[in-house]
Amino acid sequence: MARPLRIALVAGEASGDLLGAGLMQALRRQDSTIEFAGIGGDHMIAAGLVSQAPMERLSVMGLTEVLGRLPELVRIRRGLARFCLGWRPDVFIGIDAPDFNLGLEITLRRAGIKTVHYVSPSVWAWRKGRLKKIRRAVDHMLTLLPFEATFYQQEQIPVTFVGHTLADRLPMTHSPEALRQGLGLAVDIPVVAMLPGSRGSEVKTLTSLFLATLARVQRQIGPIQIVIPAANDHRAKQISAIIAEQAPDLAISILAQRADDALAACDAVLVASGTATLQAMLWKKPMVVAYKMSALSYFIISRLATTTWVSLPNILAQRNWVPERLQAAATPERLADDLIMALEDLEYRREFVATASEWHQRLACNADEQAARAVLKLVGR
C-alpha cells in the first residue's frame, strides 16, 4: 500500500497558526490519512500537527530584534531541514514568516520536495529584491489579497488568490450587546479592544503606550471598558504584570486567545500594525493603528519601503482610511485623539462600517478549501 500523503508546515506566529489549522482541516476533509509535521501553535497541533519546536521561538519582529535571536533561529531551521529531508514530505508549506521559511523552502526544493508559500511576503511594499529568492524557493504562492495575485502573475510566478479564512469565518453583521453581557461588560459604557501584538517584543514595547493612551481617553470622555485578547498564556502573563504595575485602576478584562470575542464586543480598537488590523476590519470596528520598533530597525525598513501605508486596511483601500501612528508619532496624546474620534464620530463610524463590509465580501472566497485544492493539485492528488 502507498504511504499516506505527508505535508510539512511551518507557522511563525498566531495569525499563521490559524491559517495553518484551517488549511490542515480542509486537507483532512479531502484525505483523512494525511500526516502533518513541522512547527505550529496550539491550533495547528489540535488539527494534527506533530510540532518539532515551539512556535513561540519563531515569533520575533524587527531587524535588530532578530539579530539577538539569530543563532537560535538558524539552529531551529537547520534542525527542521534535517527532519524534512529524512521524513520526505510530499510538500512543504511555509505560512508567512518569510525570513525563516524562504531559506528553508530553497533547501527543500533543491532536494526535490515541492514547496508552497502561504501568505505573500510584502514584496509589493518593500524589499522587492526578494522576488529572486521567491523564484528559487516557491513552486506555488497562495495569496490572501487580490492585488497580490496580480503582482505575481505579472512576475510569472505560479499563484492562487484564495481570500482570507477570517473573512469566511466571521459574520457579515453581528450584535455586540449579548456578547458584552456574557463577558460581564456594561452595555452602556464604551468598550475598547486593545491588541498590543502577539510577539513578546511587541507587547513589551506597546502595552505601556496603549495603557497610557486609554487612561488619557478615560480622563477626557469618562469611563471606558477595556478588553485585551492576549495571543496566548505567555502574553497574558506578560500583559497582566504590566497592568499591575502601570494601570491598576483601569477596568480591564484579559481574554486569553479570544480575539474574536473582544473585537465583536468592542466599539473601537487600539491595535498594533499586523494581521489583527484585518481582523478588526472584518468585525467592522473603527481602529487606531500604532507601532514602534528599535530606531535602527525603523530607519532601515522605512528606507526600503515602497508603499505609503503599513496597515492592511489602508493598503487595501489605498488611502488614509484608518489612522496610522508609527514611532515618534505614536504618542498617548495623538492616539487618544484618534481613538476618541473612532468612538464618538458617528459619520466616520458609518463610513467605516460600509467600506469594511465591501472588503469583507471581496475577501470571503472559501480560503481554506481553495488553498487545499491548490496544494493537492501541486502534488498530483
GROMACS .gro file of C-alpha atoms in nm:
model
  381
    1MET     CA    1   0.000   0.000   0.000
    2ALA     CA    2   0.118   0.355  -0.074
    3ARG     CA    3   0.213   0.552   0.236
    4PRO     CA    4  -0.014   0.838   0.346
    5LEU     CA    5   0.044   1.183   0.200
    6ARG     CA    6   0.294   1.374   0.415
    7ILE     CA    7   0.275   1.751   0.449
    8ALA     CA    8   0.522   1.965   0.642
    9LEU     CA    9   0.411   2.311   0.757
   10VAL     CA   10   0.575   2.597   0.946
   11ALA     CA   11   0.388   2.891   1.101
   12GLY     CA   12   0.576   3.158   1.294
   13GLU     CA   13   0.304   3.341   1.485
   14ALA     CA   14  -0.058   3.335   1.597
   15SER     CA   15  -0.212   3.450   1.267
   16GLY     CA   16  -0.020   3.184   1.074
   17ASP     CA   17  -0.128   2.921   1.326
   18LEU     CA   18  -0.494   2.998   1.248
   19LEU     CA   19  -0.433   2.988   0.872
   20GLY     CA   20  -0.241   2.662   0.903
   21ALA     CA   21  -0.510   2.496   1.114
   22GLY     CA   22  -0.782   2.590   0.866
   23LEU     CA   23  -0.576   2.458   0.574
   24MET     CA   24  -0.499   2.133   0.758
   25GLN     CA   25  -0.866   2.076   0.837
   26ALA     CA   26  -0.960   2.134   0.472
   27LEU     CA   27  -0.688   1.894   0.357
   28ARG     CA   28  -0.809   1.629   0.603
   29ARG     CA   29  -1.160   1.662   0.462
   30GLN     CA   30  -1.013   1.560   0.126
   31ASP     CA   31  -0.790   1.284   0.267
   32SER     CA   32  -0.825   1.171   0.628
   33THR     CA   33  -0.493   0.982   0.621
   34ILE     CA   34  -0.266   1.283   0.565
   35GLU     CA   35   0.024   1.314   0.812
   36PHE     CA   36   0.133   1.662   0.925
   37ALA     CA   37   0.459   1.769   1.088
   38GLY     CA   38   0.660   2.091   1.123
   39ILE     CA   39   0.621   2.389   1.354
   40GLY     CA   40   0.292   2.542   1.462
   41GLY     CA   41   0.092   2.668   1.757
   42ASP     CA   42  -0.197   2.534   1.958
   43HIS     CA   43  -0.448   2.543   1.672
   44MET     CA   44  -0.228   2.352   1.427
   45ILE     CA   45  -0.131   2.099   1.693
   46ALA     CA   46  -0.501   2.045   1.772
   47ALA     CA   47  -0.557   1.987   1.398
   48GLY     CA   48  -0.299   1.707   1.399
   49LEU     CA   49   0.044   1.869   1.355
   50VAL     CA   50   0.341   1.698   1.518
   51SER     CA   51   0.538   2.012   1.607
   52GLN     CA   52   0.917   1.987   1.608
   53ALA     CA   53   0.981   2.309   1.805
   54PRO     CA   54   0.777   2.570   1.996
   55MET     CA   55   0.626   2.824   1.757
   56GLU     CA   56   0.690   3.092   2.020
   57ARG     CA   57   1.063   3.076   1.942
   58LEU     CA   58   0.999   3.200   1.584
   59SER     CA   59   0.787   3.498   1.688
   60VAL     CA   60   1.023   3.794   1.660
   61MET     CA   61   0.988   4.121   1.469
   62GLY     CA   62   1.235   4.390   1.359
   63LEU     CA   63   1.584   4.368   1.214
   64THR     CA   64   1.788   4.434   1.528
   65GLU     CA   65   1.548   4.222   1.734
   66VAL     CA   66   1.605   3.925   1.500
   67LEU     CA   67   1.983   3.960   1.530
   68GLY     CA   68   1.969   3.883   1.901
   69ARG     CA   69   1.788   3.555   1.828
   70LEU     CA   70   1.966   3.467   1.504
   71PRO     CA   71   2.177   3.175   1.632
   72GLU     CA   72   1.869   3.007   1.779
   73LEU     CA   73   1.662   3.067   1.464
   74VAL     CA   74   1.938   2.925   1.244
   75ARG     CA   75   1.965   2.620   1.470
   76ILE     CA   76   1.589   2.559   1.455
   77ARG     CA   77   1.582   2.595   1.077
   78ARG     CA   78   1.873   2.356   1.027
   79GLY     CA   79   1.713   2.103   1.256
   80LEU     CA   80   1.383   2.129   1.071
   81ALA     CA   81   1.559   2.093   0.735
   82ARG     CA   82   1.727   1.773   0.858
   83PHE     CA   83   1.392   1.643   0.979
   84CYS     CA   84   1.218   1.715   0.648
   85LEU     CA   85   1.499   1.564   0.440
   86GLY     CA   86   1.465   1.247   0.645
   87TRP     CA   87   1.085   1.241   0.666
   88ARG     CA   88   1.047   1.333   0.294
   89PRO     CA   89   0.713   1.519   0.291
   90ASP     CA   90   0.529   1.536  -0.040
   91VAL     CA   91   0.504   1.912   0.001
   92PHE     CA   92   0.633   2.178   0.238
   93ILE     CA   93   0.407   2.475   0.319
   94GLY     CA   94   0.568   2.784   0.469
   95ILE     CA   95   0.300   3.001   0.627
   96ASP     CA   96   0.412   3.365   0.630
   97ALA     CA   97   0.741   3.412   0.830
   98PRO     CA   98   0.932   3.468   0.502
   99ASP     CA   99   1.272   3.533   0.660
  100PHE     CA  100   1.257   3.189   0.820
  101ASN     CA  101   1.060   2.996   0.560
  102LEU     CA  102   1.201   3.108   0.224
  103GLY     CA  103   1.552   2.985   0.304
  104LEU     CA  104   1.410   2.654   0.424
  105GLU     CA  105   1.198   2.627   0.110
  106ILE     CA  106   1.507   2.675  -0.109
  107THR     CA  107   1.688   2.391   0.069
  108LEU     CA  108   1.393   2.154   0.043
  109ARG     CA  109   1.308   2.244  -0.316
  110ARG     CA  110   1.666   2.171  -0.423
  111ALA     CA  111   1.620   1.829  -0.264
  112GLY     CA  112   1.314   1.762  -0.480
  113ILE     CA  113   1.042   1.848  -0.229
  114LYS     CA  114   0.753   2.060  -0.361
  115THR     CA  115   0.711   2.394  -0.185
  116VAL     CA  116   0.416   2.626  -0.125
  117HIS     CA  117   0.433   2.966   0.043
  118TYR     CA  118   0.105   3.073   0.205
  119VAL     CA  119   0.072   3.450   0.262
  120SER     CA  120   0.277   3.661   0.027
  121PRO     CA  121   0.580   3.844   0.162
  122SER     CA  122   0.520   4.216   0.123
  123VAL     CA  123   0.745   4.245  -0.182
  124TRP     CA  124   0.496   4.491  -0.329
  125ALA     CA  125   0.562   4.713  -0.025
  126TRP     CA  126   0.934   4.679   0.046
  127ARG     CA  127   1.242   4.469  -0.040
  128LYS     CA  128   1.125   4.390  -0.393
  129GLY     CA  129   1.464   4.226  -0.444
  130ARG     CA  130   1.326   3.925  -0.257
  131LEU     CA  131   1.149   3.823  -0.578
  132LYS     CA  132   1.469   3.647  -0.689
  133LYS     CA  133   1.469   3.445  -0.368
  134ILE     CA  134   1.098   3.368  -0.403
  135ARG     CA  135   1.156   3.233  -0.754
  136ARG     CA  136   1.417   2.992  -0.616
  137ALA     CA  137   1.207   2.896  -0.314
  138VAL     CA  138   0.847   2.856  -0.426
  139ASP     CA  139   0.665   2.617  -0.655
  140HIS     CA  140   0.333   2.791  -0.581
  141MET     CA  141   0.230   3.106  -0.395
  142LEU     CA  142  -0.103   3.136  -0.212
  143THR     CA  143  -0.215   3.497  -0.156
  144LEU     CA  144  -0.476   3.642   0.077
  145LEU     CA  145  -0.531   3.967  -0.112
  146PRO     CA  146  -0.638   4.009  -0.476
  147PHE     CA  147  -0.376   4.265  -0.581
  148GLU     CA  148  -0.100   4.028  -0.461
  149ALA     CA  149  -0.207   3.761  -0.711
  150THR     CA  150  -0.199   4.018  -0.991
  151PHE     CA  151   0.153   4.114  -0.886
  152TYR     CA  152   0.281   3.754  -0.902
  153GLN     CA  153   0.104   3.687  -1.231
  154GLN     CA  154   0.291   3.983  -1.379
  155GLU     CA  155   0.614   3.834  -1.244
  156GLN     CA  156   0.521   3.491  -1.391
  157ILE     CA  157   0.531   3.315  -1.055
  158PRO     CA  158   0.259   3.045  -1.012
  159VAL     CA  159  -0.005   3.186  -0.778
  160THR     CA  160  -0.357   3.134  -0.647
  161PHE     CA  161  -0.562   3.405  -0.475
  162VAL     CA  162  -0.755   3.221  -0.203
  163GLY     CA  163  -0.902   3.507   0.001
  164HIS     CA  164  -0.878   3.506   0.379
  165THR     CA  165  -1.009   3.236   0.611
  166LEU     CA  166  -1.112   3.503   0.862
  167ALA     CA  167  -1.341   3.661   0.602
  168ASP     CA  168  -1.507   3.322   0.553
  169ARG     CA  169  -1.541   3.254   0.925
  170LEU     CA  170  -1.655   3.589   1.062
  171PRO     CA  171  -2.018   3.709   1.027
  172MET     CA  172  -2.107   3.993   0.796
  173THR     CA  173  -2.318   4.153   1.072
  174HIS     CA  174  -2.344   4.099   1.446
  175SER     CA  175  -2.490   4.250   1.763
  176PRO     CA  176  -2.237   4.310   2.042
  177GLU     CA  177  -2.485   4.359   2.327
  178ALA     CA  178  -2.548   3.992   2.410
  179LEU     CA  179  -2.177   3.914   2.398
  180ARG     CA  180  -2.098   4.205   2.630
  181GLN     CA  181  -2.336   4.067   2.888
  182GLY     CA  182  -2.174   3.725   2.858
  183LEU     CA  183  -1.834   3.884   2.921
  184GLY     CA  184  -1.961   4.078   3.222
  185LEU     CA  185  -1.937   4.414   3.042
  186ALA     CA  186  -2.182   4.700   3.083
  187VAL     CA  187  -2.388   4.764   2.771
  188ASP     CA  188  -2.397   5.143   2.816
  189ILE     CA  189  -2.023   5.212   2.871
  190PRO     CA  190  -1.786   5.226   2.569
  191VAL     CA  191  -1.568   4.920   2.515
  192VAL     CA  192  -1.219   4.943   2.362
  193ALA     CA  193  -1.031   4.635   2.245
  194MET     CA  194  -0.656   4.669   2.300
  195LEU     CA  195  -0.434   4.445   2.087
  196PRO     CA  196  -0.063   4.514   2.150
  197GLY     CA  197   0.061   4.231   1.926
  198SER     CA  198   0.138   3.861   1.960
  199ARG     CA  199   0.517   3.879   1.998
  200GLY     CA  200   0.684   3.933   2.331
  201SER     CA  201   0.886   4.226   2.197
  202GLU     CA  202   0.571   4.397   2.067
  203VAL     CA  203   0.385   4.353   2.394
  204LYS     CA  204   0.681   4.487   2.590
  205THR     CA  205   0.700   4.799   2.371
  206LEU     CA  206   0.333   4.875   2.307
  207THR     CA  207   0.141   4.776   2.619
  208SER     CA  208   0.266   5.070   2.827
  209LEU     CA  209   0.195   5.311   2.540
  210PHE     CA  210  -0.156   5.172   2.491
  211LEU     CA  211  -0.239   5.182   2.864
  212ALA     CA  212  -0.126   5.545   2.885
  213THR     CA  213  -0.344   5.621   2.582
  214LEU     CA  214  -0.651   5.457   2.733
  215ALA     CA  215  -0.603   5.633   3.066
  216ARG     CA  216  -0.596   5.961   2.876
  217VAL     CA  217  -0.913   5.869   2.683
  218GLN     CA  218  -1.092   5.794   3.009
  219ARG     CA  219  -0.989   6.127   3.159
  220GLN     CA  220  -1.132   6.307   2.855
  221ILE     CA  221  -1.458   6.126   2.783
  222GLY     CA  222  -1.540   5.939   3.104
  223PRO     CA  223  -1.545   5.568   3.195
  224ILE     CA  224  -1.443   5.309   2.938
  225GLN     CA  225  -1.411   4.932   2.950
  226ILE     CA  226  -1.103   4.763   2.806
  227VAL     CA  227  -1.073   4.408   2.674
  228ILE     CA  228  -0.734   4.260   2.583
  229PRO     CA  229  -0.732   3.932   2.386
  230ALA     CA  230  -0.381   3.808   2.470
  231ALA     CA  231  -0.246   3.585   2.193
  232ASN     CA  232  -0.150   3.305   2.436
  233ASP     CA  233  -0.089   3.236   2.805
  234HIS     CA  234   0.267   3.376   2.787
  235ARG     CA  235   0.138   3.708   2.655
  236ALA     CA  236  -0.147   3.713   2.909
  237LYS     CA  237   0.100   3.686   3.198
  238GLN     CA  238   0.326   3.948   3.043
  239ILE     CA  239   0.036   4.192   2.994
  240SER     CA  240  -0.104   4.128   3.343
  241ALA     CA  241   0.230   4.216   3.501
  242ILE     CA  242   0.249   4.545   3.311
  243ILE     CA  243  -0.111   4.635   3.403
  244ALA     CA  244  -0.049   4.563   3.771
  245GLU     CA  245   0.247   4.800   3.768
  246GLN     CA  246   0.119   5.079   3.545
  247ALA     CA  247  -0.262   5.080   3.524
  248PRO     CA  248  -0.422   4.906   3.822
  249ASP     CA  249  -0.719   5.147   3.819
  250LEU     CA  250  -0.837   5.085   3.460
  251ALA     CA  251  -1.131   4.846   3.406
  252ILE     CA  252  -0.953   4.576   3.207
  253SER     CA  253  -1.052   4.220   3.117
  254ILE     CA  254  -0.788   3.988   2.967
  255LEU     CA  255  -0.944   3.730   2.734
  256ALA     CA  256  -0.661   3.491   2.650
  257GLN     CA  257  -0.687   3.365   2.290
  258ARG     CA  258  -1.032   3.523   2.244
  259ALA     CA  259  -0.961   3.796   1.990
  260ASP     CA  260  -1.291   3.747   1.809
  261ASP     CA  261  -1.492   3.786   2.131
  262ALA     CA  262  -1.301   4.102   2.221
  263LEU     CA  263  -1.343   4.254   1.875
  264ALA     CA  264  -1.709   4.157   1.846
  265ALA     CA  265  -1.788   4.316   2.183
  266CYS     CA  266  -1.599   4.642   2.140
  267ASP     CA  267  -1.682   4.983   1.995
  268ALA     CA  268  -1.330   5.063   1.871
  269VAL     CA  269  -0.984   4.909   1.861
  270LEU     CA  270  -0.633   5.022   1.956
  271VAL     CA  271  -0.410   4.778   1.769
  272ALA     CA  272  -0.052   4.701   1.671
  273SER     CA  273   0.010   4.700   1.298
  274GLY     CA  274  -0.025   4.345   1.166
  275THR     CA  275  -0.284   4.083   1.082
  276ALA     CA  276  -0.503   4.197   1.371
  277THR     CA  277  -0.585   4.512   1.172
  278LEU     CA  278  -0.750   4.294   0.908
  279GLN     CA  279  -0.938   4.101   1.177
  280ALA     CA  280  -1.065   4.427   1.328
  281MET     CA  281  -1.172   4.544   0.981
  282LEU     CA  282  -1.368   4.224   0.923
  283TRP     CA  283  -1.552   4.282   1.251
  284LYS     CA  284  -1.630   4.634   1.114
  285LYS     CA  285  -1.466   4.808   1.412
  286PRO     CA  286  -1.307   5.153   1.370
  287MET     CA  287  -0.945   5.129   1.475
  288VAL     CA  288  -0.630   5.322   1.552
  289VAL     CA  289  -0.308   5.152   1.440
  290ALA     CA  290   0.026   5.207   1.610
  291TYR     CA  291   0.371   5.052   1.603
  292LYS     CA  292   0.715   5.105   1.749
  293MET     CA  293   1.039   4.917   1.698
  294SER     CA  294   1.406   4.989   1.757
  295ALA     CA  295   1.531   5.311   1.598
  296LEU     CA  296   1.778   5.119   1.378
  297SER     CA  297   1.514   4.872   1.254
  298TYR     CA  298   1.276   5.156   1.170
  299PHE     CA  299   1.549   5.355   0.995
  300ILE     CA  300   1.638   5.062   0.770
  301ILE     CA  301   1.284   4.944   0.700
  302SER     CA  302   1.149   5.292   0.627
  303ARG     CA  303   1.414   5.341   0.359
  304LEU     CA  304   1.339   5.009   0.193
  305ALA     CA  305   0.963   5.065   0.190
  306THR     CA  306   0.784   5.137  -0.138
  307THR     CA  307   0.431   5.176   0.000
  308THR     CA  308   0.275   5.469   0.181
  309TRP     CA  309   0.091   5.262   0.443
  310VAL     CA  310   0.167   4.976   0.682
  311SER     CA  311  -0.181   4.862   0.795
  312LEU     CA  312  -0.374   4.619   0.578
  313PRO     CA  313  -0.696   4.825   0.572
  314ASN     CA  314  -0.512   5.124   0.430
  315ILE     CA  315  -0.315   4.910   0.185
  316LEU     CA  316  -0.638   4.752   0.061
  317ALA     CA  317  -0.816   5.087   0.030
  318GLN     CA  318  -0.504   5.265  -0.100
  319ARG     CA  319  -0.585   5.569   0.111
  320ASN     CA  320  -0.564   5.703   0.466
  321TRP     CA  321  -0.869   5.512   0.581
  322VAL     CA  322  -0.761   5.434   0.940
  323PRO     CA  323  -0.513   5.640   1.148
  324GLU     CA  324  -0.158   5.501   1.148
  325ARG     CA  325   0.084   5.632   1.411
  326LEU     CA  326   0.439   5.497   1.390
  327GLN     CA  327   0.749   5.555   1.602
  328ALA     CA  328   0.763   5.917   1.727
  329ALA     CA  329   0.407   5.981   1.605
  330ALA     CA  330   0.278   5.708   1.836
  331THR     CA  331   0.219   5.917   2.149
  332PRO     CA  332  -0.058   5.881   2.409
  333GLU     CA  333  -0.186   6.227   2.314
  334ARG     CA  334  -0.212   6.154   1.942
  335LEU     CA  335  -0.352   5.805   1.987
  336ALA     CA  336  -0.610   5.926   2.239
  337ASP     CA  337  -0.737   6.192   1.997
  338ASP     CA  338  -0.766   5.931   1.720
  339LEU     CA  339  -0.942   5.683   1.945
  340ILE     CA  340  -1.194   5.939   2.070
  341MET     CA  341  -1.283   6.016   1.707
  342ALA     CA  342  -1.326   5.642   1.639
  343LEU     CA  343  -1.557   5.615   1.941
  344GLU     CA  344  -1.763   5.932   1.902
  345ASP     CA  345  -1.768   6.049   1.537
  346LEU     CA  346  -2.087   5.882   1.411
  347GLU     CA  347  -2.037   5.974   1.045
  348TYR     CA  348  -1.683   5.832   1.050
  349ARG     CA  349  -1.813   5.513   1.209
  350ARG     CA  350  -2.088   5.471   0.947
  351GLU     CA  351  -1.844   5.523   0.662
  352PHE     CA  352  -1.600   5.277   0.816
  353VAL     CA  353  -1.863   5.002   0.850
  354ALA     CA  354  -1.979   5.048   0.490
  355THR     CA  355  -1.626   5.023   0.346
  356ALA     CA  356  -1.529   4.733   0.573
  357SER     CA  357  -1.840   4.542   0.464
  358GLU     CA  358  -1.742   4.579   0.098
  359TRP     CA  359  -1.395   4.438   0.166
  360HIS     CA  360  -1.535   4.155   0.374
  361GLN     CA  361  -1.744   4.040   0.079
  362ARG     CA  362  -1.445   4.058  -0.157
  363LEU     CA  363  -1.219   3.853   0.072
  364ALA     CA  364  -1.470   3.578   0.158
  365CYS     CA  365  -1.368   3.319  -0.103
  366ASN     CA  366  -1.369   2.988   0.089
  367ALA     CA  367  -0.995   3.027   0.151
  368ASP     CA  368  -0.924   2.700   0.335
  369GLU     CA  369  -1.080   2.487   0.062
  370GLN     CA  370  -0.919   2.686  -0.219
  371ALA     CA  371  -0.577   2.660  -0.057
  372ALA     CA  372  -0.623   2.286   0.000
  373ARG     CA  373  -0.718   2.230  -0.364
  374ALA     CA  374  -0.411   2.422  -0.483
  375VAL     CA  375  -0.182   2.215  -0.258
  376LEU     CA  376  -0.332   1.882  -0.364
  377LYS     CA  377  -0.316   1.981  -0.730
  378LEU     CA  378   0.054   2.062  -0.693
  379VAL     CA  379   0.128   1.713  -0.558
  380GLY     CA  380  -0.094   1.542  -0.815
  381ARG     CA  381  -0.374   1.433  -0.581
   0.00000   0.00000   0.00000
